[in-house]
XYZ file of C-alpha atoms in Angstrom:
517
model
C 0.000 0.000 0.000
C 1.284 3.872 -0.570
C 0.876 6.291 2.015
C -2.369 7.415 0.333
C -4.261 4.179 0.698
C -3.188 3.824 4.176
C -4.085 6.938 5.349
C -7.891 6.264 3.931
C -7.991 3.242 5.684
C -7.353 4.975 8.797
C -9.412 7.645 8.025
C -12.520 5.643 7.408
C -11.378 4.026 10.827
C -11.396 6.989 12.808
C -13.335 9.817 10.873
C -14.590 12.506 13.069
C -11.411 12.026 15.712
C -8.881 14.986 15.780
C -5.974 14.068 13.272
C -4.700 17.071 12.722
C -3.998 20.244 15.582
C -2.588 23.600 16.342
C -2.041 23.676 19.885
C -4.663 26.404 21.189
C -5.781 26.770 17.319
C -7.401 25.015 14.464
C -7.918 21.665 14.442
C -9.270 19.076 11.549
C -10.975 15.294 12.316
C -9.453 12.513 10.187
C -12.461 13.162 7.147
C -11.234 16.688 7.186
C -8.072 15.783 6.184
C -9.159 13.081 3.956
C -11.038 15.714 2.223
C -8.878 17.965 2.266
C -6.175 16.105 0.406
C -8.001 15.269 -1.949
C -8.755 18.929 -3.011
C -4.939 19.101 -3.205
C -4.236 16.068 -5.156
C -7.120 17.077 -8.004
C -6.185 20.896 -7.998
C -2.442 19.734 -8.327
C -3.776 17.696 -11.178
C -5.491 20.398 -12.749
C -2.185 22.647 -12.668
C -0.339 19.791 -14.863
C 1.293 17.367 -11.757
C 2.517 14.441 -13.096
C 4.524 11.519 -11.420
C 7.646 13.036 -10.509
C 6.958 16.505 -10.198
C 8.619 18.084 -7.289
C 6.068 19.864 -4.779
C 8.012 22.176 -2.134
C 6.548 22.692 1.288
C 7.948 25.992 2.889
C 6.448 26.029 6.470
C 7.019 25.654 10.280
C 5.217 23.330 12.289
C 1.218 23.524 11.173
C -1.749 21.582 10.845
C -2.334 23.280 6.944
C 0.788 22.805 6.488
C 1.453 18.968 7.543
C -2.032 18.484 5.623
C -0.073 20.262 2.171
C 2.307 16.732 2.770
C -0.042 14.585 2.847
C -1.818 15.848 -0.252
C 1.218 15.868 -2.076
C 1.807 12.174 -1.254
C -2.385 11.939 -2.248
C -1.248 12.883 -5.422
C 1.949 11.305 -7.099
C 3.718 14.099 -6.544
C 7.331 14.379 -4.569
C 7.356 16.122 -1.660
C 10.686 18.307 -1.365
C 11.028 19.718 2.485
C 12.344 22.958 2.057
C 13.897 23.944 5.497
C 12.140 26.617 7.838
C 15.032 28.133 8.705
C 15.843 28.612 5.216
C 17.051 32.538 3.674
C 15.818 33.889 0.625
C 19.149 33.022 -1.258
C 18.744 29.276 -0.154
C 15.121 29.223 -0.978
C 15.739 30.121 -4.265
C 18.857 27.607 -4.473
C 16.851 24.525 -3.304
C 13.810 25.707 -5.457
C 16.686 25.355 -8.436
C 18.969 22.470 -7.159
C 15.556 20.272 -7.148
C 14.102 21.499 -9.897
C 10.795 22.509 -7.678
C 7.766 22.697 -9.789
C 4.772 24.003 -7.159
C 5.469 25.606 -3.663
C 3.285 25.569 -0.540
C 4.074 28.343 1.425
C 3.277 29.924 4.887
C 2.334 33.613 5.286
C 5.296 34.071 7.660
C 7.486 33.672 4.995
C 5.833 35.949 2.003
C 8.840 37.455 1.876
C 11.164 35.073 1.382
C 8.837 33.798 -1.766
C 8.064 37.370 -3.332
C 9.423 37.422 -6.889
C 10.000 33.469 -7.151
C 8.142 32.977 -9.611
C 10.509 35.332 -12.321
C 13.749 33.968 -10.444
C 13.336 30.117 -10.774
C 11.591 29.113 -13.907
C 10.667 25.755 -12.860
C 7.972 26.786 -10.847
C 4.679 26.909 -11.988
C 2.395 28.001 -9.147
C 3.191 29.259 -5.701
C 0.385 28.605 -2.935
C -0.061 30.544 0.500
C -0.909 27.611 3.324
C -2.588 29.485 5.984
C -4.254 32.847 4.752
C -5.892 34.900 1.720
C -4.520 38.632 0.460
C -0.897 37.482 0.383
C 0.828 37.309 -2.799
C -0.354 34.237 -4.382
C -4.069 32.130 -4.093
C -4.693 31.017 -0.365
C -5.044 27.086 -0.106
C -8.526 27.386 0.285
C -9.216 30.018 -2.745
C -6.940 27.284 -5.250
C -8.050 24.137 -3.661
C -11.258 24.557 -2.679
C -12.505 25.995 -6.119
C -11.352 22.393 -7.313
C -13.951 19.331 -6.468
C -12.905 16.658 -9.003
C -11.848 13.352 -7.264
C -8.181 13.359 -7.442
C -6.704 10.257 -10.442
C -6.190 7.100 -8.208
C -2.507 6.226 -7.984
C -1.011 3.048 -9.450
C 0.626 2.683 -6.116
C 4.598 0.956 -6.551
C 7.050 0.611 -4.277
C 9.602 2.048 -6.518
C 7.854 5.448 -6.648
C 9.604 8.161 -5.781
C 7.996 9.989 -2.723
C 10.783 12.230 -1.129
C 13.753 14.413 -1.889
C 15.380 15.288 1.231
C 17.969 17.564 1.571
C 21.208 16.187 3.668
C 22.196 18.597 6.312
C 24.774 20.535 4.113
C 27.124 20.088 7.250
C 29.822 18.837 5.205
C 29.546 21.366 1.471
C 26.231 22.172 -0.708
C 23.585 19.805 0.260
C 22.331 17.026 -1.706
C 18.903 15.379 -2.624
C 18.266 12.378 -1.221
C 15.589 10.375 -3.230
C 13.161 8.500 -0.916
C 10.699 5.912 -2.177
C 7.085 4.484 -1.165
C 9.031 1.246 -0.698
C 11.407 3.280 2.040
C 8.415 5.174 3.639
C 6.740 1.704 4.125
C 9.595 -0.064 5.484
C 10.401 3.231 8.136
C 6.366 2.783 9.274
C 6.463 -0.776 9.437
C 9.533 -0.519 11.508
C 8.042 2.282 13.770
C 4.725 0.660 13.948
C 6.221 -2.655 15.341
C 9.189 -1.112 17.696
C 6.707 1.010 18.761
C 3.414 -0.348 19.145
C -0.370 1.389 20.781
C -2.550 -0.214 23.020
C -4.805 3.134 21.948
C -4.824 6.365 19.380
C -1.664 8.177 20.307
C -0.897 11.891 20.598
C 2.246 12.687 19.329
C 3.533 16.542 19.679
C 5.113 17.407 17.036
C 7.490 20.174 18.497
C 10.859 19.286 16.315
C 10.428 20.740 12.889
C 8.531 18.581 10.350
C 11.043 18.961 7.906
C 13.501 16.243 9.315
C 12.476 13.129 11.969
C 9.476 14.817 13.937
C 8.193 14.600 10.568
C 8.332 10.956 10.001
C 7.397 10.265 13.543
C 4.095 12.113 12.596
C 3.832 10.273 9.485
C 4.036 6.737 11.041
C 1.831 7.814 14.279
C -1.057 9.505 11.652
C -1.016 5.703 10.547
C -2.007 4.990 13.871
C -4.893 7.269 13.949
C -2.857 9.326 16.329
C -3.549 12.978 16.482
C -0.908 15.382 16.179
C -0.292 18.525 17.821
C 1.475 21.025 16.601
C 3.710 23.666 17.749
C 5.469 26.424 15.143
C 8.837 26.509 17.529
C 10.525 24.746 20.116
C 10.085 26.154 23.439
C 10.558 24.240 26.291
C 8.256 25.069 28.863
C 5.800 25.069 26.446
C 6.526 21.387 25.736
C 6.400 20.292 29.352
C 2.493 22.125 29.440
C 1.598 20.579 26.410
C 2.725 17.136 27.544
C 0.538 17.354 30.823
C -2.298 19.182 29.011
C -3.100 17.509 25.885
C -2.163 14.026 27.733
C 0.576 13.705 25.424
C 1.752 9.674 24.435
C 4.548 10.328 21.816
C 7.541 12.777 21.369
C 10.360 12.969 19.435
C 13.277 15.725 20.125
C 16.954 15.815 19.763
C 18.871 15.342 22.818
C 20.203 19.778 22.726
C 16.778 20.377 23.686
C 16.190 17.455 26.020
C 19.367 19.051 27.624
C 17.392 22.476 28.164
C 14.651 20.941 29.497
C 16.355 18.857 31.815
C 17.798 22.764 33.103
C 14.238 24.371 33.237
C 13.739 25.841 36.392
C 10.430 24.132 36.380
C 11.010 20.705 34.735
C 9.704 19.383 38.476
C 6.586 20.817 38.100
C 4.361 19.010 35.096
C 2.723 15.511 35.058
C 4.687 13.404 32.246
C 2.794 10.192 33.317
C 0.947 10.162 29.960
C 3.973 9.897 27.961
C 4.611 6.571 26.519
C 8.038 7.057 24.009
C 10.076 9.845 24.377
C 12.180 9.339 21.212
C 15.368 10.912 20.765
C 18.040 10.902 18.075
C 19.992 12.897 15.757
C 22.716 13.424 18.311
C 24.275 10.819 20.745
C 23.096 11.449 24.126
C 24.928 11.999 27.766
C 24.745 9.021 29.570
C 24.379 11.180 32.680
C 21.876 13.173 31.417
C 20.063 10.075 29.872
C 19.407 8.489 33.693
C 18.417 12.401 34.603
C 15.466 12.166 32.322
C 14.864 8.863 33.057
C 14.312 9.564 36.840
C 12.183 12.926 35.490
C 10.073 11.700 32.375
C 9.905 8.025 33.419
C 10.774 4.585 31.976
C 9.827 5.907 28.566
C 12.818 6.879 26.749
C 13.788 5.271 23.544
C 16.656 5.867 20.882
C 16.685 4.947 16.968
C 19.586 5.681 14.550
C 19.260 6.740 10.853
C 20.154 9.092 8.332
C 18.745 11.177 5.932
C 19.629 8.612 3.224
C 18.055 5.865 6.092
C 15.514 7.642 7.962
C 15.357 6.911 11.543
C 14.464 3.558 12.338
C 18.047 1.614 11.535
C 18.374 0.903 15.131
C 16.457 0.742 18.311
C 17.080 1.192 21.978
C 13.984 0.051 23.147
C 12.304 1.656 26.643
C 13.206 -2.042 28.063
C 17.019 -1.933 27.359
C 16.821 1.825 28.953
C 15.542 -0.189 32.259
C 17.415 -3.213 32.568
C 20.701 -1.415 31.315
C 19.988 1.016 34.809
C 18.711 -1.706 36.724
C 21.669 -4.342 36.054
C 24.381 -2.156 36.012
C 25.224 -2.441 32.276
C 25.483 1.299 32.296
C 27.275 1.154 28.649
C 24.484 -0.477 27.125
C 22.876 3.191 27.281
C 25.649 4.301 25.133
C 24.047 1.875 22.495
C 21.612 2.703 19.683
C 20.207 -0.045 19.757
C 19.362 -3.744 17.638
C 18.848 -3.194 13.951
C 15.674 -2.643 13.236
C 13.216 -5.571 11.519
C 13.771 -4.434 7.709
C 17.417 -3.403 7.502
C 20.771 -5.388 7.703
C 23.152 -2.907 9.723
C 26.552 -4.346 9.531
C 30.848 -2.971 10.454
C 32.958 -2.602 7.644
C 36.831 -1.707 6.997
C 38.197 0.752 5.226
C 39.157 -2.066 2.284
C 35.312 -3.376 2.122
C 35.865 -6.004 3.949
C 32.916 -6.984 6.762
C 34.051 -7.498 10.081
C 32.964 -9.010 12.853
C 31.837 -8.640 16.262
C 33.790 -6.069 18.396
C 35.958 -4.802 15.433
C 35.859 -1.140 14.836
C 34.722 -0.082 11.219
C 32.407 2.131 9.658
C 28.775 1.404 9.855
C 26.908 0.191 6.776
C 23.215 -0.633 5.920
C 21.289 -2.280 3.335
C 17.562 -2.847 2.674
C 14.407 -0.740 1.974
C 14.583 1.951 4.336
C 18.487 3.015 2.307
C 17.814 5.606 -0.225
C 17.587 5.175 -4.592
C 20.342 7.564 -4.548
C 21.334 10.679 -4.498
C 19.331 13.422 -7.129
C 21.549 14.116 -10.047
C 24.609 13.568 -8.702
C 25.483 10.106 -9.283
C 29.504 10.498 -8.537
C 28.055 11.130 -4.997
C 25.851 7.862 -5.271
C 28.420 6.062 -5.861
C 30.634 7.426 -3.527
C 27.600 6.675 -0.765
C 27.881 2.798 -1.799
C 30.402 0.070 -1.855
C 29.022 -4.010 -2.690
C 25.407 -2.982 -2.136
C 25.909 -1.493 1.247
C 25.305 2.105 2.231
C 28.871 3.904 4.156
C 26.836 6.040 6.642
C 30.344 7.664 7.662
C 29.327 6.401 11.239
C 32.501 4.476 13.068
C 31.218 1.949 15.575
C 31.079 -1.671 16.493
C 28.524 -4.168 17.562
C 28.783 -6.359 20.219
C 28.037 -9.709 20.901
C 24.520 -9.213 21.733
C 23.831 -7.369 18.836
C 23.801 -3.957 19.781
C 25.143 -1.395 17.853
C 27.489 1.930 19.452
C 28.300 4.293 17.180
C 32.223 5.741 18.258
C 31.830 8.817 16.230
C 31.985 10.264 12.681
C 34.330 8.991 10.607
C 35.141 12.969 9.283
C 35.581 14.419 12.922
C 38.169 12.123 14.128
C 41.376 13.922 15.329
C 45.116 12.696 14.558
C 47.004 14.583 17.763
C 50.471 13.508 18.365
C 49.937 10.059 15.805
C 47.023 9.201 17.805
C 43.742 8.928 16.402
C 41.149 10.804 19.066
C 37.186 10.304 18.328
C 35.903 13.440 20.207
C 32.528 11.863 21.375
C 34.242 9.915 24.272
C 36.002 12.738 25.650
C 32.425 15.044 25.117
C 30.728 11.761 26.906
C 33.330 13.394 29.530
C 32.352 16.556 29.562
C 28.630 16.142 29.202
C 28.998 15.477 32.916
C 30.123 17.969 34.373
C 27.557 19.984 36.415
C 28.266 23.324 34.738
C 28.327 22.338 31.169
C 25.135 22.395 29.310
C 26.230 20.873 25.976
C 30.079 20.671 24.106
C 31.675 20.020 20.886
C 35.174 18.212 20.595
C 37.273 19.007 17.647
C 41.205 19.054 16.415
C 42.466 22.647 15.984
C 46.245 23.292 14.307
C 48.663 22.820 16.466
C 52.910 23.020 15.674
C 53.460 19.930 17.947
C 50.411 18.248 17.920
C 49.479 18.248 14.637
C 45.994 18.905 15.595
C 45.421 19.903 19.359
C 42.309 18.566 20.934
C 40.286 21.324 21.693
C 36.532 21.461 23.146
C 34.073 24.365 23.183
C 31.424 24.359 25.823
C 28.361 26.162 26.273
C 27.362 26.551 30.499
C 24.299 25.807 31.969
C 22.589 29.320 32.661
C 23.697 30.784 35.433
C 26.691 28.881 36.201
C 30.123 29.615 35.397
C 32.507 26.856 33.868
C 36.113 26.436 35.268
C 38.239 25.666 31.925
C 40.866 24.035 33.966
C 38.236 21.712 36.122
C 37.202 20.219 32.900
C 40.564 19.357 31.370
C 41.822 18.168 35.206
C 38.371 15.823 34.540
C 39.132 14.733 31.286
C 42.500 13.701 32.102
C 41.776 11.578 35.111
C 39.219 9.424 33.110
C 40.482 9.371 29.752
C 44.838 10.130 29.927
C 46.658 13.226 29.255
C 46.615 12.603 25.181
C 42.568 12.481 24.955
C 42.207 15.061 27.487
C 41.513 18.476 25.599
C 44.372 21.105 25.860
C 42.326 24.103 25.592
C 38.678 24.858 26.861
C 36.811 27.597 25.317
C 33.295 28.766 26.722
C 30.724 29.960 24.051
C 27.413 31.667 25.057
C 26.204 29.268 22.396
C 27.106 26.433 20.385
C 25.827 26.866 16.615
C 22.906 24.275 15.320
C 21.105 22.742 12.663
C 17.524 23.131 12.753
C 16.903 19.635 14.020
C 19.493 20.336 17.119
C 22.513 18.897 15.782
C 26.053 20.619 17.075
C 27.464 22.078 13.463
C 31.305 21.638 14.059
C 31.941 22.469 10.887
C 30.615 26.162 12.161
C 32.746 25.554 15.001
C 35.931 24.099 13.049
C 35.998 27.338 10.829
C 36.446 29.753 13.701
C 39.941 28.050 13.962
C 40.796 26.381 10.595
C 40.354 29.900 8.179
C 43.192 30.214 6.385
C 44.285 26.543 6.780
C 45.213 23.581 3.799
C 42.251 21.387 5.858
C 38.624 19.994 4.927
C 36.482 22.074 7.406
């Protein structure tokens, strides 16, 4: 089945119940939706859509604007997540690199889209989400005039459903072609990792672009409702969760982290939660147990990528307890099994497959990996080596089959001849009292080669000793892992979805330097 046909069969399931919310705004039962999509798919249609066609959707978190998705998926087309966070110029350079043909766009960005029309001639129609008088037809005005049944899809695994953008951490970023096959795979996973006694609520408070998204995508399949808020903020979370009884979240560990340092996290009921997902970032082990003992028994981990969405591996809520309640404290450093429909294996750097315990690069195969990478097929084949997928992930899985990732393959640091993986000494670091979250990374050094350096950013309020934490670092780990300089930042620079951007961090130190930031 395609998303399409699964949807419907939830919908005629659940039909009047709330599917789609904005907390303290709008909200639209399961027929809604189902309607509503439909008037997307047919006026899409009507514009000239055909399989393929690439159908932007420019908007933060929003029940119009989750339902623009969905109707996109309704009808053949391919959705193409352009980032919230997104400028003008980078707009316009996705709109281009992906060869956009329609854009769904929310009021709060009109002008970011004014003029896109005459800049990127791909386009054919730009649509305003959320309101009328902006500069283009309001969803309503364009959709609703349209009340043809949409074409029914010859539903195929191999259709393409997604281009994603990577996270352009690394250079320019690149499409990432996602099929029905992949998005069937990633909800069958979810759906039996994480399984409902009852219709869950999932808050979708992480932007919809990236793994909140698909989170809300495999819980709609549930007939769970989801709520929506337009930006993280944290105290707003903790209401929501006690106040709209909420059963599933997703968030990347940054903003666990600034929860966990709320003034008030104490003070809300978090009993209704049942998985509090988090990924995108490896996780503090001491700040793990710390919202263990505040959220409850409920958190869970997966592991994927853009070009393997989320659920490659699982850390289930019962490995979280019995790793705390038998001691086998590492096992929280874990990401988990591999997941039902994906082989997850440890490679070396010559393509040979190793075997338990040995150190290599992470690789996948299976539905949930990616058809490539869009127009660029030097890249694809850079991605790939004997049908497996190089994630750029160095770990090692152990002999009960769980998976630890050591650390990106590109941030490792050669200091003094030694490789240095900067996530163990950050593991470090991350428990110190004072520190709210860090970055490791190699900085040029005459003697070292590269110098281990890390950049911290305090908990608010406090005040960071630079010396403490190296004295720390070089009791647990030895003087060559230990970092020789500390800096404190006010703030560590992110990606939308959370994650620390060393290269951001790297190029305050690197400019002018022969080196790869």
């Amino acid at each position: 089945m395609g998303l399409a046909s699964s949807f419907d069969a939830i919908a005629m399931e659940y039909g009047d119940a709330p599917c789609l919310s904005d907390y303290g705004g709008a909200s639209f039962s399961f027929s809604e939706v189902k309607g509503l999509t439909d008037k997307i798919a047919s006026a899409l249609h009507a514009s000239g859509l055909r399989e393929g066609s690439k159908v932007a959707v420019y908007s933060p978190n929003c029940a119009l604007g989750f339902a623009a998705i969905l109707g996109v998926f309704r009808s053949g087309g391919v959705w193409t997540p352009i980032n919230a966070k997104f400028s003008r110029d980078e707009v316009v350079s996705a709109a281009r690199q992906f060869d956009v043909d329609w854009l769904f766009y929310h009021s709060s960005f009109k002008d970011e889209i004014a003029g896109l029309l005459e800049i990127v001639p791909s386009i054919r129609g730009v649509i305003c989400i959320d309101r009328r008088g902006t500069n283009a037809p309001s969803l309503e005005e364009w959709a609703g005039a349209n009340d043809k049944k949409p074409p029914a899809l010859q539903e195929k695994g191999t259709r393409l459903a997604m281009l994603a953008a990577t996270g352009g951490t690394t250079g320019t970023p690149k499409g990432v072609c996602l099929t029905e096959r992949c998005f069937n795979a990633m909800t069958a996973s979810y759906h039996t990792l994480m399984p409902v006694q009852h219709r869950p609520t999932h808050l979708v408070a992480a932007p919809m672009t990236h793994a909140a998204g698909f989170t809300a995508i495999a819980t709609v399949l549930q007939g769970g409702e989801q709520v929506f808020m337009p930006q993280v903020d944290v105290e707003q979370i903790m209401q929501l969760i006690e106040s709209r009884d909420v059963t599933h979240i997703f968030l990347p560990p940054t903003v666990i982290y600034m929860m966990l340092a709320h003034p008030r996290v104490a003070d809300f009921d978090y009993s209704s939660l049942e998985y509090f997902l988090y990924a995108a970032a490896p996780m503090s082990e001491a700040k793990l147990r710390q919202a263990m003992a505040i959220f409850g028994p409920v958190m869970t981990q997966c592991f994927g990528q853009v070009e393997a969405p989320m659920m490659c591996t699982y850390l289930s809520k019962q490995d979280h307890r019995r790793a705390v309640e038998t001691g086998q404290l590492h096992r929280l450093s874990s990401c988990g099994k591999p997941g039902p429909f994906i082989d997850v294996s440890i490679m070396s750097d010559n393509g040979e497959l190793l075997g338990n315990n040995e150190q290599g690069e992470i690789v996948l195969r299976g539905d949930l990996v990616m058809d490539g990478y869009y127009n660029d097929p030097d890249a694809t084949a850079k991605a790939e080596q004997n049908g497996w997928l190089l994630t750029g992930d160095i770990g090692h899985i152990d002999d009960d089959g769980f998976v630890y990732i050591v650390d990106r393959k590109k941030d490792m640091i050669i200091s003094g001849g030694f490789n240095v993986f900067p996530k163990e000494i950050e593991d470090v670091i991350w428990t110190h009292p004072s520190v709210q979250d860090c970055a490791v990374i190699g900085i040029p050094d005459e003697k070292w080669g590269e110098a281990v350096t890390a950049v911290v950013e305090a908990v608010e309020g406090e005040i960071v000793d630079s010396d403490e934490v190296i004295s720390m670092c070089k009791e647990k780990l030895g003087s060559v892992k230990a970092p020789k300089t500390v800096h404190v930042w006010e703030q560590l620079p992110r990606s939308p979805v959370g994650k620390v951007l060393k290269k951001e961090i790297r190029r305050k130190f690197w400019r002018g330097e022969d080196r790869l930031i």
